[in-house]
mmCIF file of C-alpha atoms and ligand atoms in Angstrom:
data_model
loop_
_atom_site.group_PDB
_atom_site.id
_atom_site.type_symbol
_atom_site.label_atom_id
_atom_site.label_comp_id
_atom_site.label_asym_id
_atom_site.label_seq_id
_atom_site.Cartn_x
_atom_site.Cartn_y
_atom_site.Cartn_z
ATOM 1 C CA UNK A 678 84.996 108.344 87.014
ATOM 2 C CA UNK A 679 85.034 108.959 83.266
ATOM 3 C CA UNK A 680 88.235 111.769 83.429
ATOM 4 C CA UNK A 681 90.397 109.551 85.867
ATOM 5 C CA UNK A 682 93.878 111.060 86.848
ATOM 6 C CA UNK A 683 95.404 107.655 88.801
ATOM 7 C CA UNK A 684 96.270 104.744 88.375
ATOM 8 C CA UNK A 685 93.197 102.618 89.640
ATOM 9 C CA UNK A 686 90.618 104.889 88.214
ATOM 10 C CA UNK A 687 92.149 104.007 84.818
ATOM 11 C CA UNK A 688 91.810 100.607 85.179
ATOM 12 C CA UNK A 689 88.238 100.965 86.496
ATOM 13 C CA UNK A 690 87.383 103.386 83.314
ATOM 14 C CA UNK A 691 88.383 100.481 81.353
ATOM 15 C CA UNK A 692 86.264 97.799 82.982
ATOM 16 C CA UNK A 693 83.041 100.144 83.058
ATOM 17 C CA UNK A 694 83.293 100.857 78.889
ATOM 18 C CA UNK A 695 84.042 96.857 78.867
ATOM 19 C CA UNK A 696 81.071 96.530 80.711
ATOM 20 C CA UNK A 697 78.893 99.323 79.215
ATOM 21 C CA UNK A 698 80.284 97.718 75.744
ATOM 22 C CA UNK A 699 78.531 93.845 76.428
ATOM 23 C CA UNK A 700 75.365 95.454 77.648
ATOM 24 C CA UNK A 701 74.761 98.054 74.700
ATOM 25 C CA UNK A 702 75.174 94.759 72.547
ATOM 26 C CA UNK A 703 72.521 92.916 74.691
ATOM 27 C CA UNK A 704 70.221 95.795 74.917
ATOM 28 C CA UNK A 705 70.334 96.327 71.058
ATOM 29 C CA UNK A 706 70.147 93.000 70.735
ATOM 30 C CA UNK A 707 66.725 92.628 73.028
ATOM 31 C CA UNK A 708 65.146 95.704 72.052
ATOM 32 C CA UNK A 709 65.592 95.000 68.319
ATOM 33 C CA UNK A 710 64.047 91.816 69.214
ATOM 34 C CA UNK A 711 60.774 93.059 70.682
ATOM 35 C CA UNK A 712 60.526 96.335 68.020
ATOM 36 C CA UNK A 713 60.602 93.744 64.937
ATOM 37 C CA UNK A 714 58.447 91.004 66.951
ATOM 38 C CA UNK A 715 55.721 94.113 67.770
ATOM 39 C CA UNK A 716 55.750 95.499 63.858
ATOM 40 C CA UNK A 717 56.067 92.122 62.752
ATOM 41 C CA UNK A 718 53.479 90.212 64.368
ATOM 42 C CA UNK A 719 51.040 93.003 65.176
ATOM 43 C CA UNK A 720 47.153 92.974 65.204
ATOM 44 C CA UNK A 721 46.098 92.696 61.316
ATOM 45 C CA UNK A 722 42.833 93.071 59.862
ATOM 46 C CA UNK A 723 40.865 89.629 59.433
ATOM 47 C CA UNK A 724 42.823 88.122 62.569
ATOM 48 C CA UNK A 725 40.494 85.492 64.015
ATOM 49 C CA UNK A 726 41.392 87.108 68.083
ATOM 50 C CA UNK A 727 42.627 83.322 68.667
ATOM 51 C CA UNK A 728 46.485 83.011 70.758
ATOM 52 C CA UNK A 729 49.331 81.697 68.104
ATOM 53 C CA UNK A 730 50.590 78.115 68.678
ATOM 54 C CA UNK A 731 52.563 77.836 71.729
ATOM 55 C CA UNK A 732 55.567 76.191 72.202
ATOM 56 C CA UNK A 733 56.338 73.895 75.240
ATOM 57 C CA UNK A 734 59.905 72.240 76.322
ATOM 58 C CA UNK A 735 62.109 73.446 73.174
ATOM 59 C CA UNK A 736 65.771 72.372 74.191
ATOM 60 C CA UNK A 737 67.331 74.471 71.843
ATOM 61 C CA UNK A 738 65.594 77.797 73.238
ATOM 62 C CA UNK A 739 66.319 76.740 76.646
ATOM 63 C CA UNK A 740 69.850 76.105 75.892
ATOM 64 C CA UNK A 741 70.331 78.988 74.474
ATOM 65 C CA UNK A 742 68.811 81.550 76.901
ATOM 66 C CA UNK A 743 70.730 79.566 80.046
ATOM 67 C CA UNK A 744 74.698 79.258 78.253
ATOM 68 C CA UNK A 745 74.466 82.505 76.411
ATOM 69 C CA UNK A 746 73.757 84.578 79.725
ATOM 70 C CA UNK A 747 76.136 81.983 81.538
ATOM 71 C CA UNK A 748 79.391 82.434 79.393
ATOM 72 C CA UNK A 749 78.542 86.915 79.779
ATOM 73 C CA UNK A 750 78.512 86.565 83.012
ATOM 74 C CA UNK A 751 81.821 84.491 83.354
ATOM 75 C CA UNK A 752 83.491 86.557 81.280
ATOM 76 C CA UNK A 753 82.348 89.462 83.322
ATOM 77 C CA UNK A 754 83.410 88.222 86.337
ATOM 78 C CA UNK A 755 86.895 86.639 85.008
ATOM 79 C CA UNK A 756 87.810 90.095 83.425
ATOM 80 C CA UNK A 757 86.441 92.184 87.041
ATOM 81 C CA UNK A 758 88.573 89.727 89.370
ATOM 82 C CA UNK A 759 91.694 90.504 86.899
ATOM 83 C CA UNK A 760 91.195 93.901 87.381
ATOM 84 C CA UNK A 761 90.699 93.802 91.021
ATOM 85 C CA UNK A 762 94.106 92.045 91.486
ATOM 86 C CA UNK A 763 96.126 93.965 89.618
ATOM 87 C CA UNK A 764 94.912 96.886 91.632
ATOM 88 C CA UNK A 765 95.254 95.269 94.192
ATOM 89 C CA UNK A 766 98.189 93.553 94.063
ATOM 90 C CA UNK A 767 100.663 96.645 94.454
ATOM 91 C CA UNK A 768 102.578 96.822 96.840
ATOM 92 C CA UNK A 769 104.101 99.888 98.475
ATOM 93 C CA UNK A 770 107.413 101.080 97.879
ATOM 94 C CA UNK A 771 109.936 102.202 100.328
ATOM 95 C CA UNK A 772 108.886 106.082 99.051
ATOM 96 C CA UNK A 773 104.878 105.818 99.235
ATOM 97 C CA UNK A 774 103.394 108.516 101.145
ATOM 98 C CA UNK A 775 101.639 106.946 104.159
ATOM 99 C CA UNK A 776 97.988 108.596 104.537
ATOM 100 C CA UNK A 777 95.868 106.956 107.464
ATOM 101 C CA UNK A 778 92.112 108.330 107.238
ATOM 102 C CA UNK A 779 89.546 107.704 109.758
ATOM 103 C CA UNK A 780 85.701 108.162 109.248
ATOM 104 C CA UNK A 781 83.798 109.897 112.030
ATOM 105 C CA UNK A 782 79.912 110.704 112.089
ATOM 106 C CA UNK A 783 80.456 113.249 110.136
ATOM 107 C CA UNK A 784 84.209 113.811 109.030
ATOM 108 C CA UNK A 785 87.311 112.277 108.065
ATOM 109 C CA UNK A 786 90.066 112.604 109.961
ATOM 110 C CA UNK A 787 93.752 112.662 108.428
ATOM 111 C CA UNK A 788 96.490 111.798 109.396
ATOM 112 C CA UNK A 789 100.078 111.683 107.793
ATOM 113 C CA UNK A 790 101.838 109.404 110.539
ATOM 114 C CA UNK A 791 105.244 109.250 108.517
ATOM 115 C CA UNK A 792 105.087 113.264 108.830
ATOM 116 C CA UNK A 793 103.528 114.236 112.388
ATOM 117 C CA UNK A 794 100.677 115.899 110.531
ATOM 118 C CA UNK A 795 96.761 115.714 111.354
ATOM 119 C CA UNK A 796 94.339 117.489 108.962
ATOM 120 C CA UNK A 797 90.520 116.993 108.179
ATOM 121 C CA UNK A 798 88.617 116.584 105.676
ATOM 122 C CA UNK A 799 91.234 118.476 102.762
ATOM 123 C CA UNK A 800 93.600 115.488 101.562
ATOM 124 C CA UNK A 801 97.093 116.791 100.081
ATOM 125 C CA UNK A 802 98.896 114.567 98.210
ATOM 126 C CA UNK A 803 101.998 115.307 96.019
ATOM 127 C CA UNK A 804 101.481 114.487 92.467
ATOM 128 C CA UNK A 805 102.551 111.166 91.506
ATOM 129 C CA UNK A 806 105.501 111.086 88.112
ATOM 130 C CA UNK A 807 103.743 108.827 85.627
ATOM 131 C CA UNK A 808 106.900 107.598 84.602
ATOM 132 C CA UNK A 809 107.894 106.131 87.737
ATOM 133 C CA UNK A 810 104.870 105.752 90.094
ATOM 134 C CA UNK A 811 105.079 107.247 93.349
ATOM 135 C CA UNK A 812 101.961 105.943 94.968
ATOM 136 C CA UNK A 813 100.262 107.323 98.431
ATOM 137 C CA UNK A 814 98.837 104.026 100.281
ATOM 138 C CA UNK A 815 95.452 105.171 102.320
ATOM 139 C CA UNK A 816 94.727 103.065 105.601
ATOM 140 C CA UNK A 817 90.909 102.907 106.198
ATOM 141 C CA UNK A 818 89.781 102.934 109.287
ATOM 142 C CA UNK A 819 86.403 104.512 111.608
ATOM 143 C CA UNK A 820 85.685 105.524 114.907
ATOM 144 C CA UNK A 821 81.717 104.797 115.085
ATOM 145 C CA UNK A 822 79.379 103.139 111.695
ATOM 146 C CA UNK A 823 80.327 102.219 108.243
ATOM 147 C CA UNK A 824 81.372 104.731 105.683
ATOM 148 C CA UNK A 825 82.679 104.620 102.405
ATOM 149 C CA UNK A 826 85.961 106.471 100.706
ATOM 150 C CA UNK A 827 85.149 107.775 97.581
ATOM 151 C CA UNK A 828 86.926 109.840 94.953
ATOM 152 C CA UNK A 829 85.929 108.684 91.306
ATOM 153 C CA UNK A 830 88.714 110.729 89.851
ATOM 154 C CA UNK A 831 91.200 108.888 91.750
ATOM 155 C CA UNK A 832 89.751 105.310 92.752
ATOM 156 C CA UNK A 833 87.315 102.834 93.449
ATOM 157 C CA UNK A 834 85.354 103.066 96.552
ATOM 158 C CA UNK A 835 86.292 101.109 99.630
ATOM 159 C CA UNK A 836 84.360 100.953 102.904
ATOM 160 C CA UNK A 837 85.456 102.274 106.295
ATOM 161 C CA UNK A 838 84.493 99.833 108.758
ATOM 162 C CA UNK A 839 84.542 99.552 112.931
ATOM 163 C CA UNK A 840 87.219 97.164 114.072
ATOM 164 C CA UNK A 841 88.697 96.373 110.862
ATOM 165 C CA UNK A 842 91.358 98.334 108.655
ATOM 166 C CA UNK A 843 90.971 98.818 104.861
ATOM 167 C CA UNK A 844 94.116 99.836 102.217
ATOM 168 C CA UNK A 845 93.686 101.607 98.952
ATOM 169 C CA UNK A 846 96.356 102.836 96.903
ATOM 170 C CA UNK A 847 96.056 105.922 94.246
ATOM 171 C CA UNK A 848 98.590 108.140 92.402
ATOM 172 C CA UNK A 849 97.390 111.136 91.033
ATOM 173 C CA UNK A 850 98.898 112.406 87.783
ATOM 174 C CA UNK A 851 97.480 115.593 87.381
ATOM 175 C CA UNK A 852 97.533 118.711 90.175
ATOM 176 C CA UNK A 853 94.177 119.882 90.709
ATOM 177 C CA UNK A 854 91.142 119.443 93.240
ATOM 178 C CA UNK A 855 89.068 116.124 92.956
ATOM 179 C CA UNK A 856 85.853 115.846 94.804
ATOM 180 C CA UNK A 857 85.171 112.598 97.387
ATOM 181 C CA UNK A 858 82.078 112.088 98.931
ATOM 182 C CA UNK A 859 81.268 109.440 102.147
ATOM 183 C CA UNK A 860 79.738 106.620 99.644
ATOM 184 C CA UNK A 861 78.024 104.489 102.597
ATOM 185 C CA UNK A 862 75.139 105.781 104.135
ATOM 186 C CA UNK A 863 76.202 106.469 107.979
ATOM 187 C CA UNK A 864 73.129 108.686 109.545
ATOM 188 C CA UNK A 865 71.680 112.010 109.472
ATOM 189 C CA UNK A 866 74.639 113.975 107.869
ATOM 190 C CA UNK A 867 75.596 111.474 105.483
ATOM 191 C CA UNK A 868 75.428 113.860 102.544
ATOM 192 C CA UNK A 869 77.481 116.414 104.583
ATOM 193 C CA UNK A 870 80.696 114.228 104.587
ATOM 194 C CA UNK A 871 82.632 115.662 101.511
ATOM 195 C CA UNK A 872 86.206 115.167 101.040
ATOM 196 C CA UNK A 873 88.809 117.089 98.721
ATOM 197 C CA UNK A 874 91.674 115.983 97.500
ATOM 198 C CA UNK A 875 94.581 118.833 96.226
ATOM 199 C CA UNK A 876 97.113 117.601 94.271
ATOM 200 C CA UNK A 877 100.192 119.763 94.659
ATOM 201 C CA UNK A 878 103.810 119.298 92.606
ATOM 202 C CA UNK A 879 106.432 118.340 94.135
ATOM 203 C CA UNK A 880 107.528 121.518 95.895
ATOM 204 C CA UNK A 881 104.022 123.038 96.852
ATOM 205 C CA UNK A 882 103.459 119.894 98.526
ATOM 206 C CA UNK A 883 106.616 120.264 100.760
ATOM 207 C CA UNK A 884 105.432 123.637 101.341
ATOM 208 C CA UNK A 885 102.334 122.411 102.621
ATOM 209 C CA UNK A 886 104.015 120.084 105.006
ATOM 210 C CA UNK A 887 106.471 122.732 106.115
ATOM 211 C CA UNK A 888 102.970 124.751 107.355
ATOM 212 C CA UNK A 889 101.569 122.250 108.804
ATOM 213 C CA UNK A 890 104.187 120.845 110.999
ATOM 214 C CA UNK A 891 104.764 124.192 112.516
ATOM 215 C CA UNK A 892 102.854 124.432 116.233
ATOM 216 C CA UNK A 893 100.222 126.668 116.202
ATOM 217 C CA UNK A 894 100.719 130.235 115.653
ATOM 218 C CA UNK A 895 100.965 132.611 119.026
ATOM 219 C CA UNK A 896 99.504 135.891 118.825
ATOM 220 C CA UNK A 897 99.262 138.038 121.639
ATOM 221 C CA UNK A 898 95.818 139.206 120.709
ATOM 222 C CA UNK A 899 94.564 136.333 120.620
ATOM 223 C CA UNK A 900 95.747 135.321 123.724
ATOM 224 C CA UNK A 901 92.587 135.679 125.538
ATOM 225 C CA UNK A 902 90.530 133.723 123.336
ATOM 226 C CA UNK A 903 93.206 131.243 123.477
ATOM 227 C CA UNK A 904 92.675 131.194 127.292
ATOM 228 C CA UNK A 905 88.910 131.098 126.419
ATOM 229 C CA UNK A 906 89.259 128.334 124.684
ATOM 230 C CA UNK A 907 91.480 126.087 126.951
ATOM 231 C CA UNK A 908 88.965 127.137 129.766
ATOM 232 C CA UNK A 909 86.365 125.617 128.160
ATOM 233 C CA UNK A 910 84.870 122.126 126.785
ATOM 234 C CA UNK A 911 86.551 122.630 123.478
ATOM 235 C CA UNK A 912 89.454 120.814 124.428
ATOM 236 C CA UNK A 913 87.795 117.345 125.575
ATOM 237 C CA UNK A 914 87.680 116.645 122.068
ATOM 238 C CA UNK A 915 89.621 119.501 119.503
ATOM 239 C CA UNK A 916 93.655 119.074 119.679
ATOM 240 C CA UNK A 917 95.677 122.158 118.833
ATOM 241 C CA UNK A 918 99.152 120.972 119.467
ATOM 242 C CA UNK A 919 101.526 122.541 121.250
ATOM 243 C CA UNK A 920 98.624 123.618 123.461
ATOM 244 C CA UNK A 921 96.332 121.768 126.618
ATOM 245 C CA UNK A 922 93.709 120.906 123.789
ATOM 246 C CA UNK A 923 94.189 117.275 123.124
ATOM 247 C CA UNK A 924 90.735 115.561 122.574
ATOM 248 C CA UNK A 925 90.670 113.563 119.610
ATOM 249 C CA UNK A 926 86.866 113.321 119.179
ATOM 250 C CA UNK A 927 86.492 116.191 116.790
ATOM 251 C CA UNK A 928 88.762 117.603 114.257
ATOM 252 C CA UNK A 929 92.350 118.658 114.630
ATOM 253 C CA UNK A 930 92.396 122.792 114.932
ATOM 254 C CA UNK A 931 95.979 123.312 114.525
ATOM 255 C CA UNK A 932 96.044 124.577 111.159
ATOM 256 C CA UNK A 933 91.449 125.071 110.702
ATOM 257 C CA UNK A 934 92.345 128.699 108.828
ATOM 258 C CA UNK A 935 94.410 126.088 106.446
ATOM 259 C CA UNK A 936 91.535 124.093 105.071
ATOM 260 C CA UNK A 937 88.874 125.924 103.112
ATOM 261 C CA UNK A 938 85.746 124.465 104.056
ATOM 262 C CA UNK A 939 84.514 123.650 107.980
ATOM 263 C CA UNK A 940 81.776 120.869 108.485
ATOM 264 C CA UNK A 941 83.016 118.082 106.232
ATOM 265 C CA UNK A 942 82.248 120.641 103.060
ATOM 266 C CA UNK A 943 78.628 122.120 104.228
ATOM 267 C CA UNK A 944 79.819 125.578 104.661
ATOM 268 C CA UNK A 945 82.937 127.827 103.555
ATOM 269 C CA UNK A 946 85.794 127.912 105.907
ATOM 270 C CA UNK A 947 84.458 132.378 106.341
ATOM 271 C CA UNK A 948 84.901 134.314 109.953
ATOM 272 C CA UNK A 949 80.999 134.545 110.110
ATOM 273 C CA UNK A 950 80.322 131.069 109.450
ATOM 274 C CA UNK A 951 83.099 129.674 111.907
ATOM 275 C CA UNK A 952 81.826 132.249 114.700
ATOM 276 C CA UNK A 953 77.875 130.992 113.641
ATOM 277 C CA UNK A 954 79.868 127.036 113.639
ATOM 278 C CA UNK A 955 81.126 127.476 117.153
ATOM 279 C CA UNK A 956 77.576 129.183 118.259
ATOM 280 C CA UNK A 957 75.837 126.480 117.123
ATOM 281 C CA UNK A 958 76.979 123.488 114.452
ATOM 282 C CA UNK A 959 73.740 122.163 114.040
ATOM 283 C CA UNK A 960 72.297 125.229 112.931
ATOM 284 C CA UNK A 961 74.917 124.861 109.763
ATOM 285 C CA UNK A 962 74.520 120.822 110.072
ATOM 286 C CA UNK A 963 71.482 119.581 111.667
ATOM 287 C CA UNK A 964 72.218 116.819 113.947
ATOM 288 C CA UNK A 965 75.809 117.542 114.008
ATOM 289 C CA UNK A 966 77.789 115.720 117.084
ATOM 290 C CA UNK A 967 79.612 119.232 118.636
ATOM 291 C CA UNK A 968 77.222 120.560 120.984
ATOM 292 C CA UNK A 969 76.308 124.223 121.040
ATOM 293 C CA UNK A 970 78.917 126.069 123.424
ATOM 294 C CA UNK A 971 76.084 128.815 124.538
ATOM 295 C CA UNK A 972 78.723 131.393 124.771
ATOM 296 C CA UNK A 973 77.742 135.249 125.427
ATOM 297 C CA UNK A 974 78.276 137.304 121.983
ATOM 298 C CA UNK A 975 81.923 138.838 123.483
ATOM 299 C CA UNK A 976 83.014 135.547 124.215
ATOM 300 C CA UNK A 977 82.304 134.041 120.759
ATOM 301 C CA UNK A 978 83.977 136.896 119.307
ATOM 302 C CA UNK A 979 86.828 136.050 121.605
ATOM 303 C CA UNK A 980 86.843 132.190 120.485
ATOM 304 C CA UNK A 981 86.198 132.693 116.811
ATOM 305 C CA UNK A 982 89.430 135.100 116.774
ATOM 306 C CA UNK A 983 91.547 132.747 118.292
ATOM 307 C CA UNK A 984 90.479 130.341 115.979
ATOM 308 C CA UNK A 985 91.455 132.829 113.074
ATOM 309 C CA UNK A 986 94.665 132.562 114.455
ATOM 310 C CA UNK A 987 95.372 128.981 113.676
ATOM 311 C CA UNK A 988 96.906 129.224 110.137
HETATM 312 CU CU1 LIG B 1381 79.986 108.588 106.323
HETATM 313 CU CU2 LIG B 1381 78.112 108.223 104.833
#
């Protein structure tokens, strides 16, 4: 959160050194206290062991020690709830990328409705011109607990919650890969929910959406895994469009070879670990929701190299 590249995370850089600003002041301010009271009034020679006066009911220290913290703490919260609204208070323009993203135990789905795309767990936004903002609005929503979108390079957090739907707003400045991380805890594989952001130019970008629009790829040998695959439980909850696979339970496959990590981020987006993935998630992700497909060693081969084939 300290190198932001967007908008928000600007304005949230600036609140945390205002914040980290008062609080160094206090903290000198208290620990100089108690360093010169514990030099200045330590145990001496000749001390008779008796307790110093004490003082009861003194207005003046009780005033002091309830309005000073008072007035911080207004200010605090007057300058936070400006901030907030003038993140807060943009509104999309007619040219904002539309991203919806929905949190899964343990995976985001992502979805570009404006575009007919469906990804997971890779973001790709087009970088925004800092002259002229041109802002991607994120709709929050989940299919099962709580979770939390994160990417402190980007924005603030903002929790993905059952039932209810949750906007955030960023524009990225800079092309590059930010790091996002599931910020709520939401079970077993809570630490296994990673999320990257690319930010492409301007023409990348379109490239990227020109890729991913296409249907899957057909390859002839591939067929038979493809058959494989269709044949078995894989499609109750994997789409692959163009294809019988339509379940929308797990992640879209159409373009897996596209994406560079499988699992949310817990393992490298390799041939081995895919084949060792569809053999058995859990052994890459304990407690992972896809099921182990117990396929014979030809089979997986078949599987994994149909998967390959989905670029
Ligand atoms: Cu999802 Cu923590």
């Amino acid at each position: 959160m300290f190198s932001p590249v967007s908008t928000p995370a600007y304005a949230i850089r600036e609140v945390a050194f205002f914040v980290i600003g008062i609080t160094t002041v206090i903290f000198l301010l208290v620990a100089g206290l108690a360093v010169y009271s514990l030099i200045r009034f330590r145990r001496r020679r000749g001390d008779d062991g008796r307790e110093p006066p004490q003082v009861y009911g003194s207005h003046q220290i009780e005033l002091a020690w309830t309005v000073a913290p008072l007035l911080i703490v207004v200010v605090l919260f007057l300058v936070t709830v400006r901030y907030i609204y003038g993140i807060e208070r943009q509104k999309p323009p007619p040219d904002a990328l539309e991203v919806t993203i929905v949190g899964h135990q343990w995976w985001w789905e992502i979805r570009y409705p404006k575009l007919g795309i469906v990804t997971a767990n890779e973001l790709h936004l087009p970088q925004s011109d800092p002259t002229s903002s041109t802002p991607t609005f994120v709709t929050l929503e989940s299919a099962d607990v709580i979770h939390s979108f994160w990417i402190p390079q980007l924005a603030g957090k903002m929790d993905v919650i059952p039932n209810k739907t949750n906007r955030i707003w960023i524009d990225p400045q800079r092309p590059g890969t930010y790091v996002g991380q599931c910020a709520e805890y939401c079970g077993m594989q809570h630490a296994g929910m990673l999320l990257t952001v690319t930010v492409h130019s301007r023409e990348t970008f379109a490239r990227w959406t020109a890729a991913q629009q296409a249907a899957a790829s057909e390859d002839v040998q591939v067929r038979g895994g493809r058959q494989l695959f269709s044949s078995l439980a894989c499609i109750n909850c994997h789409t692959v469009r163009g294809t019988t696979a339509n379940g929308v339970f797990g992640p879209d496959l159409t373009h897996l070879m596209s994406r560079s990590t499988i699992g949310a981020g817990v393992v490298r987006n390799t041939p081995e670990s895919l084949r060792a993935w569809v053999a058995d998630p859990s052994s890459l992700k304990p407690g992972a929701l896809m099921p182990a497909m117990k396929l014979s060693p030809g089979d997986l081969d078949k599987v994994t190299a149909y998967l390959l084939s989905l670029r």
